[in-house]
Short mmCIF file of C-alpha atoms and ligand atoms in Angstrom, two decimals:
data_model
loop_
_atom_site.label_atom_id
_atom_site.label_comp_id
_atom_site.label_asym_id
_atom_site.label_seq_id
_atom_site.Cartn_x
_atom_site.Cartn_y
_atom_site.Cartn_z
CA MET A 1 -1.88 -69.70 -41.35
CA LYS A 2 -5.68 -68.37 -41.94
CA ASN A 3 -7.18 -69.84 -44.95
CA ALA A 4 -6.99 -67.37 -47.99
CA ASN A 5 -8.95 -69.60 -50.13
CA LEU A 6 -12.48 -68.94 -49.05
CA GLY A 7 -15.12 -66.39 -50.41
CA ILE A 8 -13.83 -65.11 -53.61
CA SER A 9 -10.65 -66.85 -53.89
CA ALA A 10 -12.69 -70.33 -53.71
CA LEU A 11 -14.45 -69.52 -57.00
CA GLY A 12 -13.08 -71.35 -60.09
CA THR A 13 -11.29 -69.40 -63.08
CA THR A 14 -13.70 -67.94 -65.45
CA VAL A 15 -14.80 -70.16 -68.22
CA PHE A 16 -13.48 -67.72 -70.69
CA GLU A 17 -10.13 -67.80 -69.72
CA VAL A 18 -10.31 -71.71 -69.08
CA MET A 19 -11.38 -72.11 -72.64
CA SER A 20 -9.29 -69.63 -74.37
CA THR A 21 -6.06 -71.29 -72.42
CA LEU A 22 -7.26 -74.67 -73.79
CA ALA A 23 -7.67 -73.24 -77.25
CA ARG A 24 -4.02 -71.93 -77.27
CA GLU A 25 -2.86 -75.33 -75.82
CA HIS A 26 -4.57 -77.25 -78.79
CA SER A 27 -4.00 -74.37 -81.56
CA SER A 28 -7.65 -74.67 -82.19
CA VAL A 29 -9.88 -72.38 -83.97
CA ASN A 30 -11.54 -70.22 -80.78
CA LEU A 31 -14.88 -69.83 -81.07
CA GLY A 32 -15.21 -69.62 -77.26
CA GLN A 33 -14.50 -66.59 -75.60
CA GLY A 34 -16.24 -63.56 -77.31
CA PHE A 35 -13.87 -61.25 -79.19
CA PRO A 36 -13.97 -59.75 -82.74
CA ASP A 37 -11.23 -60.60 -85.37
CA ASP A 38 -12.08 -57.30 -86.82
CA LYS A 39 -9.92 -54.45 -85.51
CA GLY A 40 -12.52 -51.86 -85.10
CA PRO A 41 -12.94 -48.52 -86.96
CA ILE A 42 -9.82 -47.05 -87.92
CA GLU A 43 -10.95 -43.47 -86.65
CA VAL A 44 -11.55 -44.60 -83.31
CA ARG A 45 -8.03 -46.39 -83.18
CA ARG A 46 -6.44 -43.37 -84.68
CA ALA A 47 -8.05 -41.04 -82.23
CA ALA A 48 -6.70 -43.05 -79.21
CA ALA A 49 -3.31 -43.51 -80.71
CA ASP A 50 -2.86 -39.82 -81.63
CA TYR A 51 -3.89 -38.74 -78.05
CA LEU A 52 -1.75 -41.38 -76.49
CA VAL A 53 1.21 -39.53 -78.53
CA GLU A 54 0.18 -36.02 -78.01
CA GLY A 55 -2.41 -35.70 -75.35
CA HIS A 56 -2.47 -35.33 -71.38
CA ASN A 57 -1.52 -38.93 -70.30
CA GLN A 58 -2.37 -38.13 -66.62
CA TYR A 59 -5.27 -38.79 -64.41
CA PRO A 60 -8.36 -37.51 -66.27
CA PRO A 61 -11.38 -36.38 -64.09
CA MET A 62 -12.87 -39.16 -61.99
CA MET A 63 -16.11 -39.38 -63.87
CA GLY A 64 -14.31 -39.47 -66.96
CA VAL A 65 -13.13 -37.19 -69.76
CA ALA A 66 -15.77 -34.53 -70.65
CA GLU A 67 -15.51 -35.35 -74.36
CA LEU A 68 -16.41 -39.10 -73.76
CA ARG A 69 -19.23 -38.00 -71.38
CA GLN A 70 -20.84 -35.69 -73.72
CA ALA A 71 -20.61 -38.14 -76.61
CA VAL A 72 -22.37 -40.65 -74.31
CA ALA A 73 -25.18 -38.17 -73.59
CA GLU A 74 -25.34 -37.38 -77.44
CA HIS A 75 -25.56 -41.05 -78.30
CA ALA A 76 -28.38 -41.42 -75.92
CA ARG A 77 -30.27 -38.70 -77.71
CA ARG A 78 -29.48 -39.73 -81.00
CA PHE A 79 -30.38 -43.54 -80.60
CA TYR A 80 -32.95 -43.43 -77.79
CA GLY A 81 -34.37 -39.89 -77.71
CA LEU A 82 -33.04 -39.86 -73.83
CA ASP A 83 -32.40 -36.55 -72.38
CA VAL A 84 -29.04 -37.01 -70.48
CA ASP A 85 -26.95 -34.44 -68.43
CA TRP A 86 -23.47 -35.22 -69.10
CA GLN A 87 -22.21 -33.70 -66.13
CA ARG A 88 -24.26 -35.29 -63.39
CA GLU A 89 -25.62 -38.44 -65.14
CA VAL A 90 -22.74 -40.15 -67.11
CA LEU A 91 -19.69 -42.10 -65.68
CA VAL A 92 -16.99 -43.58 -67.60
CA THR A 93 -15.43 -46.97 -66.15
CA SER A 94 -12.83 -49.61 -67.22
CA GLY A 95 -15.18 -51.63 -69.01
CA ALA A 96 -18.75 -52.47 -68.44
CA THR A 97 -17.46 -55.22 -65.86
CA GLU A 98 -16.16 -52.52 -63.51
CA ALA A 99 -19.49 -50.53 -64.07
CA LEU A 100 -21.45 -53.51 -62.99
CA ALA A 101 -19.46 -54.07 -59.87
CA ASP A 102 -19.55 -50.41 -59.07
CA CYS A 103 -23.55 -50.66 -59.42
CA LEU A 104 -23.60 -53.78 -57.43
CA PHE A 105 -21.06 -52.66 -54.76
CA GLY A 106 -22.58 -49.42 -54.64
CA LEU A 107 -26.42 -50.22 -54.44
CA ILE A 108 -26.69 -53.64 -52.65
CA GLU A 109 -26.73 -53.42 -48.87
CA PRO A 110 -26.16 -56.85 -46.98
CA GLY A 111 -29.49 -58.91 -46.90
CA ASP A 112 -31.06 -57.03 -50.16
CA GLU A 113 -32.36 -59.45 -52.67
CA VAL A 114 -31.34 -59.22 -56.44
CA VAL A 115 -33.53 -60.71 -59.03
CA LEU A 116 -31.33 -62.09 -61.98
CA LEU A 117 -32.20 -64.10 -65.14
CA GLU A 118 -30.78 -67.29 -65.88
CA PRO A 119 -28.48 -67.91 -68.00
CA LEU A 120 -26.42 -64.99 -66.85
CA TYR A 121 -23.12 -63.60 -67.53
CA ASP A 122 -20.43 -65.07 -65.49
CA SER A 123 -19.40 -61.91 -63.15
CA TYR A 124 -22.85 -61.21 -61.93
CA LEU A 125 -23.29 -63.71 -59.08
CA PRO A 126 -19.80 -63.32 -57.30
CA ILE A 127 -20.51 -59.72 -56.96
CA VAL A 128 -23.78 -59.81 -56.12
CA ARG A 129 -23.16 -62.26 -53.32
CA ARG A 130 -19.73 -60.52 -52.18
CA ALA A 131 -21.61 -57.23 -51.81
CA GLY A 132 -23.94 -59.04 -49.45
CA GLY A 133 -26.93 -59.65 -52.03
CA ILE A 134 -29.25 -62.52 -51.86
CA PRO A 135 -29.72 -63.89 -55.56
CA LYS A 136 -33.21 -64.61 -56.61
CA LEU A 137 -32.87 -66.46 -59.68
CA VAL A 138 -35.52 -66.81 -62.51
CA ARG A 139 -34.71 -69.29 -65.35
CA LEU A 140 -35.39 -68.60 -69.01
CA GLU A 141 -36.01 -71.76 -70.93
CA PRO A 142 -34.67 -72.44 -74.65
CA PRO A 143 -35.31 -72.40 -77.28
CA HIS A 144 -37.30 -68.93 -77.08
CA TRP A 145 -35.87 -67.88 -73.81
CA ARG A 146 -39.44 -66.01 -72.99
CA LEU A 147 -39.72 -63.95 -70.03
CA PRO A 148 -41.52 -66.42 -67.43
CA ARG A 149 -43.83 -63.50 -65.94
CA GLU A 150 -45.26 -65.52 -63.07
CA ALA A 151 -41.88 -66.73 -61.94
CA LEU A 152 -40.47 -63.16 -62.15
CA ALA A 153 -43.30 -61.57 -60.23
CA ALA A 154 -42.83 -64.12 -57.74
CA ALA A 155 -39.16 -63.35 -57.31
CA PHE A 156 -40.09 -59.68 -56.51
CA GLY A 157 -40.80 -58.88 -52.78
CA PRO A 158 -40.43 -56.30 -49.94
CA LYS A 159 -36.81 -56.92 -49.80
CA THR A 160 -36.00 -56.65 -53.51
CA LYS A 161 -33.22 -53.84 -54.06
CA LEU A 162 -32.56 -54.24 -57.63
CA ILE A 163 -33.04 -56.49 -60.87
CA LEU A 164 -30.13 -56.88 -63.27
CA LEU A 165 -31.14 -57.02 -66.82
CA ASN A 166 -29.04 -57.81 -69.82
CA THR A 167 -30.59 -57.37 -73.21
CA PRO A 168 -29.31 -58.31 -75.84
CA MET A 169 -28.48 -61.27 -73.54
CA ASN A 170 -25.26 -63.10 -73.23
CA PRO A 171 -24.96 -66.27 -73.95
CA CYS A 172 -28.66 -66.99 -75.28
CA SER A 173 -28.81 -64.15 -77.71
CA LYS A 174 -32.41 -63.33 -76.47
CA VAL A 175 -33.54 -59.68 -77.12
CA PHE A 176 -36.19 -58.60 -74.56
CA ASP A 177 -39.18 -57.05 -76.73
CA ALA A 178 -41.15 -54.13 -75.65
CA ASP A 179 -44.20 -55.95 -73.96
CA GLU A 180 -41.59 -57.96 -71.77
CA LEU A 181 -39.70 -54.75 -71.02
CA GLY A 182 -42.92 -53.23 -70.02
CA PHE A 183 -43.91 -56.09 -67.70
CA VAL A 184 -40.19 -55.89 -66.12
CA ALA A 185 -41.04 -51.92 -65.56
CA GLU A 186 -44.14 -52.67 -63.83
CA LEU A 187 -42.63 -54.69 -61.41
CA CYS A 188 -39.98 -52.43 -60.64
CA ILE A 189 -42.38 -49.53 -60.14
CA GLN A 190 -44.86 -51.50 -58.00
CA HIS A 191 -42.13 -52.89 -55.64
CA ASP A 192 -39.80 -49.81 -56.04
CA VAL A 193 -36.95 -51.47 -57.42
CA PHE A 194 -33.72 -50.19 -59.36
CA ALA A 195 -33.10 -51.85 -62.54
CA VAL A 196 -29.19 -52.21 -63.72
CA CYS A 197 -29.30 -53.01 -67.43
CA ASP A 198 -26.11 -54.44 -69.01
CA GLU A 199 -26.65 -53.15 -72.43
CA VAL A 200 -23.20 -53.86 -73.82
CA TYR A 201 -24.60 -55.40 -77.11
CA GLU A 202 -27.06 -52.36 -77.57
CA HIS A 203 -25.71 -52.26 -81.20
CA ILE A 204 -25.70 -55.70 -82.01
CA LEU A 205 -29.26 -56.87 -82.82
CA PHE A 206 -30.56 -58.57 -86.06
CA ASP A 207 -33.18 -58.94 -88.46
CA GLY A 208 -34.14 -55.19 -88.22
CA GLN A 209 -34.96 -55.16 -84.54
CA ARG A 210 -34.22 -51.94 -82.38
CA HIS A 211 -32.74 -51.91 -78.80
CA ILE A 212 -35.06 -50.75 -76.41
CA PRO A 213 -33.60 -49.41 -73.08
CA LEU A 214 -35.55 -50.23 -70.01
CA MET A 215 -34.62 -46.75 -68.96
CA THR A 216 -36.90 -45.34 -71.80
CA LEU A 217 -40.20 -46.89 -70.27
CA PRO A 218 -42.67 -44.62 -68.59
CA GLY A 219 -41.63 -44.46 -64.77
CA MET A 220 -37.99 -45.96 -65.42
CA ARG A 221 -35.84 -42.95 -66.09
CA GLU A 222 -35.06 -42.33 -62.42
CA ARG A 223 -34.70 -45.76 -61.26
CA SER A 224 -32.64 -47.44 -63.98
CA VAL A 225 -28.77 -47.75 -64.63
CA ARG A 226 -27.51 -48.11 -68.17
CA ILE A 227 -24.39 -49.70 -69.07
CA GLY A 228 -22.60 -49.68 -72.40
CA SER A 229 -19.17 -50.92 -73.40
CA ALA A 230 -16.77 -49.42 -76.14
CA GLY A 231 -15.20 -53.05 -76.25
CA LYS A 232 -18.35 -54.24 -78.02
CA THR A 233 -19.61 -51.14 -79.95
CA PHE A 234 -16.22 -50.50 -81.52
CA SER A 235 -14.92 -54.20 -81.54
CA VAL A 236 -12.10 -53.28 -79.26
CA THR A 237 -12.56 -55.62 -76.39
CA GLY A 238 -9.26 -55.13 -74.93
CA TRP A 239 -9.81 -51.64 -74.27
CA LYS A 240 -12.16 -52.02 -71.11
CA VAL A 241 -13.95 -48.77 -71.53
CA GLY A 242 -17.30 -48.83 -70.09
CA TYR A 243 -20.13 -45.92 -69.58
CA VAL A 244 -22.71 -45.99 -67.09
CA THR A 245 -25.96 -43.62 -67.50
CA ALA A 246 -28.04 -43.04 -64.22
CA ALA A 247 -30.31 -40.10 -62.74
CA PRO A 248 -28.08 -38.12 -60.20
CA ASP A 249 -29.24 -39.68 -56.97
CA LEU A 250 -28.57 -43.12 -58.35
CA MET A 251 -25.33 -42.03 -59.77
CA LYS A 252 -23.93 -41.07 -56.44
CA PRO A 253 -23.13 -44.46 -54.89
CA ILE A 254 -22.04 -46.03 -58.15
CA ALA A 255 -19.47 -43.16 -58.61
CA LYS A 256 -18.29 -43.44 -54.83
CA THR A 257 -17.71 -47.12 -55.58
CA HIS A 258 -15.93 -46.24 -58.83
CA GLN A 259 -13.56 -43.92 -56.96
CA PHE A 260 -11.96 -46.43 -54.89
CA MET A 261 -12.41 -49.23 -57.53
CA THR A 262 -10.28 -47.81 -60.42
CA PHE A 263 -10.73 -44.00 -59.87
CA THR A 264 -10.14 -43.41 -63.59
CA THR A 265 -9.97 -44.98 -67.12
CA PRO A 266 -6.99 -44.34 -69.57
CA PRO A 267 -7.46 -40.87 -71.07
CA ASN A 268 -6.67 -41.96 -74.71
CA LEU A 269 -9.02 -44.73 -74.72
CA GLN A 270 -11.78 -42.65 -73.66
CA VAL A 271 -11.20 -39.99 -76.37
CA GLY A 272 -11.01 -43.14 -78.89
CA ALA A 273 -14.47 -44.03 -77.57
CA ALA A 274 -15.70 -40.73 -77.95
CA THR A 275 -14.75 -40.72 -81.67
CA GLY A 276 -16.67 -43.99 -81.91
CA LEU A 277 -19.92 -42.80 -80.34
CA ARG A 278 -19.91 -39.81 -82.83
CA LEU A 279 -19.66 -41.86 -85.99
CA PRO A 280 -22.40 -41.68 -88.46
CA ASP A 281 -25.46 -44.08 -88.33
CA SER A 282 -24.05 -46.00 -91.09
CA TYR A 283 -21.37 -47.37 -89.02
CA TYR A 284 -23.85 -48.82 -86.57
CA GLU A 285 -25.76 -50.12 -89.50
CA SER A 286 -22.76 -51.95 -90.87
CA LEU A 287 -21.73 -53.43 -87.46
CA ALA A 288 -24.99 -55.11 -87.10
CA GLY A 289 -25.35 -56.02 -90.82
CA GLU A 290 -22.04 -57.62 -91.00
CA LEU A 291 -22.37 -59.39 -87.81
CA GLN A 292 -25.92 -60.79 -88.91
CA ARG A 293 -24.21 -62.06 -92.09
CA LYS A 294 -21.73 -64.01 -89.91
CA ARG A 295 -24.37 -65.46 -87.74
CA ASP A 296 -25.96 -66.86 -90.55
CA ARG A 297 -22.87 -68.22 -92.08
CA LEU A 298 -21.91 -69.98 -88.73
CA ALA A 299 -25.61 -71.03 -87.87
CA ASP A 300 -26.08 -72.39 -91.37
CA GLY A 301 -22.79 -74.43 -91.24
CA LEU A 302 -23.44 -75.79 -87.91
CA ALA A 303 -26.96 -76.66 -88.86
CA ARG A 304 -25.50 -78.58 -91.99
CA ILE A 305 -23.24 -80.31 -89.71
CA GLY A 306 -26.25 -81.76 -87.38
CA PHE A 307 -26.29 -79.35 -84.31
CA ALA A 308 -29.84 -78.00 -83.45
CA VAL A 309 -29.23 -74.19 -83.81
CA VAL A 310 -31.07 -72.02 -81.28
CA PRO A 311 -32.32 -68.76 -82.76
CA ALA A 312 -30.00 -65.58 -82.10
CA ALA A 313 -31.45 -62.23 -82.05
CA GLY A 314 -28.50 -60.37 -81.20
CA THR A 315 -24.90 -60.44 -79.57
CA TYR A 316 -21.68 -62.37 -80.75
CA PHE A 317 -23.07 -65.68 -80.11
CA VAL A 318 -25.09 -68.78 -81.21
CA THR A 319 -26.40 -71.46 -78.82
CA THR A 320 -26.55 -74.87 -80.37
CA ASP A 321 -27.74 -78.31 -78.90
CA PHE A 322 -25.20 -80.94 -79.70
CA ARG A 323 -27.36 -84.03 -78.82
CA PRO A 324 -28.51 -84.64 -82.72
CA LEU A 325 -24.73 -85.23 -83.26
CA GLY A 326 -24.97 -88.51 -80.99
CA PHE A 327 -22.44 -87.05 -78.17
CA ASN A 328 -23.90 -88.28 -74.88
CA GLY A 329 -21.62 -86.37 -72.59
CA THR A 330 -22.01 -83.07 -70.70
CA ASP A 331 -21.52 -79.56 -72.43
CA GLU A 332 -18.16 -79.17 -70.71
CA GLU A 333 -16.99 -82.82 -72.02
CA PHE A 334 -18.31 -81.80 -75.56
CA CYS A 335 -16.20 -78.56 -75.42
CA ARG A 336 -13.04 -80.42 -74.40
CA HIS A 337 -13.74 -82.69 -76.85
CA ILE A 338 -14.23 -80.56 -80.03
CA THR A 339 -11.20 -78.66 -78.86
CA GLU A 340 -8.90 -81.96 -78.74
CA MET A 341 -10.40 -84.11 -81.48
CA ALA A 342 -11.83 -81.61 -83.98
CA GLY A 343 -9.53 -78.31 -83.23
CA VAL A 344 -12.43 -75.91 -82.55
CA THR A 345 -13.29 -74.46 -79.15
CA ALA A 346 -16.69 -73.38 -77.77
CA VAL A 347 -18.00 -72.27 -74.34
CA PRO A 348 -20.28 -74.74 -72.26
CA VAL A 349 -23.53 -72.83 -71.60
CA SER A 350 -24.08 -74.53 -68.00
CA ALA A 351 -21.02 -72.09 -66.89
CA PHE A 352 -23.79 -69.51 -67.05
CA TYR A 353 -26.03 -71.26 -64.53
CA ASP A 354 -25.75 -70.92 -60.60
CA GLY A 355 -23.55 -73.76 -59.41
CA ALA A 356 -24.94 -75.47 -62.71
CA ALA A 357 -27.40 -77.71 -60.57
CA GLY A 358 -30.41 -78.57 -62.72
CA ALA A 359 -28.75 -76.59 -65.47
CA PRO A 360 -29.13 -77.71 -69.09
CA ARG A 361 -26.08 -79.91 -70.00
CA HIS A 362 -26.38 -80.22 -73.80
CA PHE A 363 -25.74 -76.60 -75.10
CA VAL A 364 -22.61 -75.09 -76.29
CA ARG A 365 -22.19 -71.31 -77.33
CA PHE A 366 -20.05 -70.40 -80.59
CA CYS A 367 -19.00 -66.92 -81.25
CA PHE A 368 -19.41 -65.60 -84.70
CA CYS A 369 -17.59 -62.36 -84.67
CA LYS A 370 -14.83 -63.79 -86.63
CA HIS A 371 -13.31 -63.43 -90.09
CA ASP A 372 -15.23 -65.60 -92.82
CA GLU A 373 -11.94 -67.60 -93.17
CA THR A 374 -12.10 -68.55 -89.31
CA LEU A 375 -15.82 -69.52 -89.43
CA ASP A 376 -15.40 -71.41 -92.38
CA ALA A 377 -12.16 -73.06 -90.87
CA ALA A 378 -14.18 -74.06 -87.78
CA ILE A 379 -17.22 -75.51 -89.81
CA GLU A 380 -14.68 -77.46 -92.13
CA ARG A 381 -13.16 -79.00 -89.13
CA LEU A 382 -16.36 -79.83 -87.19
CA ALA A 383 -17.79 -81.30 -90.37
CA ARG A 384 -14.62 -83.54 -90.95
CA HIS A 385 -14.97 -84.66 -87.28
CA PHE A 386 -18.56 -85.55 -87.16
CA ARG A 387 -18.75 -87.16 -90.41
CA ARG A 388 -16.35 -89.98 -89.11
N1 PMP B 401 -21.73 -57.81 -70.06
C1 PMP B 401 -21.82 -58.55 -70.83
C2 PMP B 401 -23.09 -59.35 -70.69
C3 PMP B 401 -20.79 -59.15 -71.50
O1 PMP B 401 -20.96 -60.13 -72.64
C4 PMP B 401 -19.61 -58.48 -71.39
C5 PMP B 401 -18.40 -58.83 -72.46
N2 PMP B 401 -17.51 -59.07 -72.20
C6 PMP B 401 -19.38 -57.55 -70.28
C7 PMP B 401 -20.53 -57.30 -69.60
C8 PMP B 401 -18.06 -56.74 -69.98
O2 PMP B 401 -17.71 -55.81 -70.98
P1 PMP B 401 -16.29 -55.31 -70.88
O3 PMP B 401 -15.44 -56.06 -71.60
O4 PMP B 401 -16.71 -53.72 -71.11
O5 PMP B 401 -15.98 -55.12 -69.03
N1 LIG B 402 -18.03 -61.24 -72.81
C1 LIG B 402 -17.14 -62.37 -73.36
C2 LIG B 402 -17.80 -63.49 -73.74
O1 LIG B 402 -19.04 -63.57 -73.17
C3 LIG B 402 -15.84 -62.76 -72.59
C4 LIG B 402 -15.53 -61.67 -71.62
C5 LIG B 402 -14.45 -62.28 -70.73
O2 LIG B 402 -13.54 -63.12 -71.23
N2 LIG B 402 -14.12 -62.02 -69.41
O3 LIG B 402 -17.27 -64.32 -74.12
#
């Protein structure tokens, strides 16, 4: 028999599945995998439900239903002043995960170099490598996660095909500012490089900040791809509806990949997402406002227990250093320990580093997109445990 357990099957199971399974086994409060307790706006769920019952439940157009593609273009104009041709520049995918895979498989040729920033979302590296890309990793350092400009510039070269940029950034909740984005844009232009921008948390920024798509910077419109997710923007992570925006030439290889990856995405969920993208500004303000309040609730609680809490500028997550609690093991050991002994689950941040060699081993990530009672229960359990 040939060995089937090479390449992609030799990878471990994703940390989110591992930690959620452990959480179920121990009936712990799961602040590991990022998914909201909130059900999402009723209008969005109702539109999807009605369409499921009454609508056309057959293959929608490969690029996505017109209503959603139009809504994506309108949303880009409303929030970012971008002029997007919905027919040629918008693609609907089965989640941002598929969108990322479509972009990476579509754009990378074997031997191309790909610049990525660590810590990084766990699907990036396996797909870059499977596509034949050579990762060039640049590491951000806590607690400010500032863009290391020299290291970034050194990672770009004649073989660089693209940079994968995630802002707001999972797991470290960093938001790149206009200055940092300007620096990235300059490098892309100077080296003739594409930017694949994972912007799934585009509406989850705190403290009055506004999301800036790299695509809006001078010279970047034609060389950037923007990826959004209905799962994050409407608190329906199980839906797996993503949307890609890119100039027609850049869209071509991405759409070609999509046609053989999933081809289409459930039409009723697309209609639900379109309804969401057309919700008034007040919806978007309350999404960020509520999550900011929850961030503060969890961060304050964790700080009172003794965690060193790293500032979180966006996303669903807060990163904490557990060393002040006197725990001497690794982040993985810590996550296992608090699941088993305190009944609370988090995610080890070293899982967001390549092979974890040299990665920090003392940070864990907690998710705060939960009901207040859930957050309070987690804080109470941790407080009780660490007071012993
Ligand atoms: N990118 C990042 C940074 C994420 O956190 C997630 C979240 N799950 C995804 C992509 C995938 O999004 P989706 O669920 O729409 O596939
Ligand atoms: N993006 C979510 C997180 O970071 C989880 C996604 C997943 O489970 N694949 O927690």
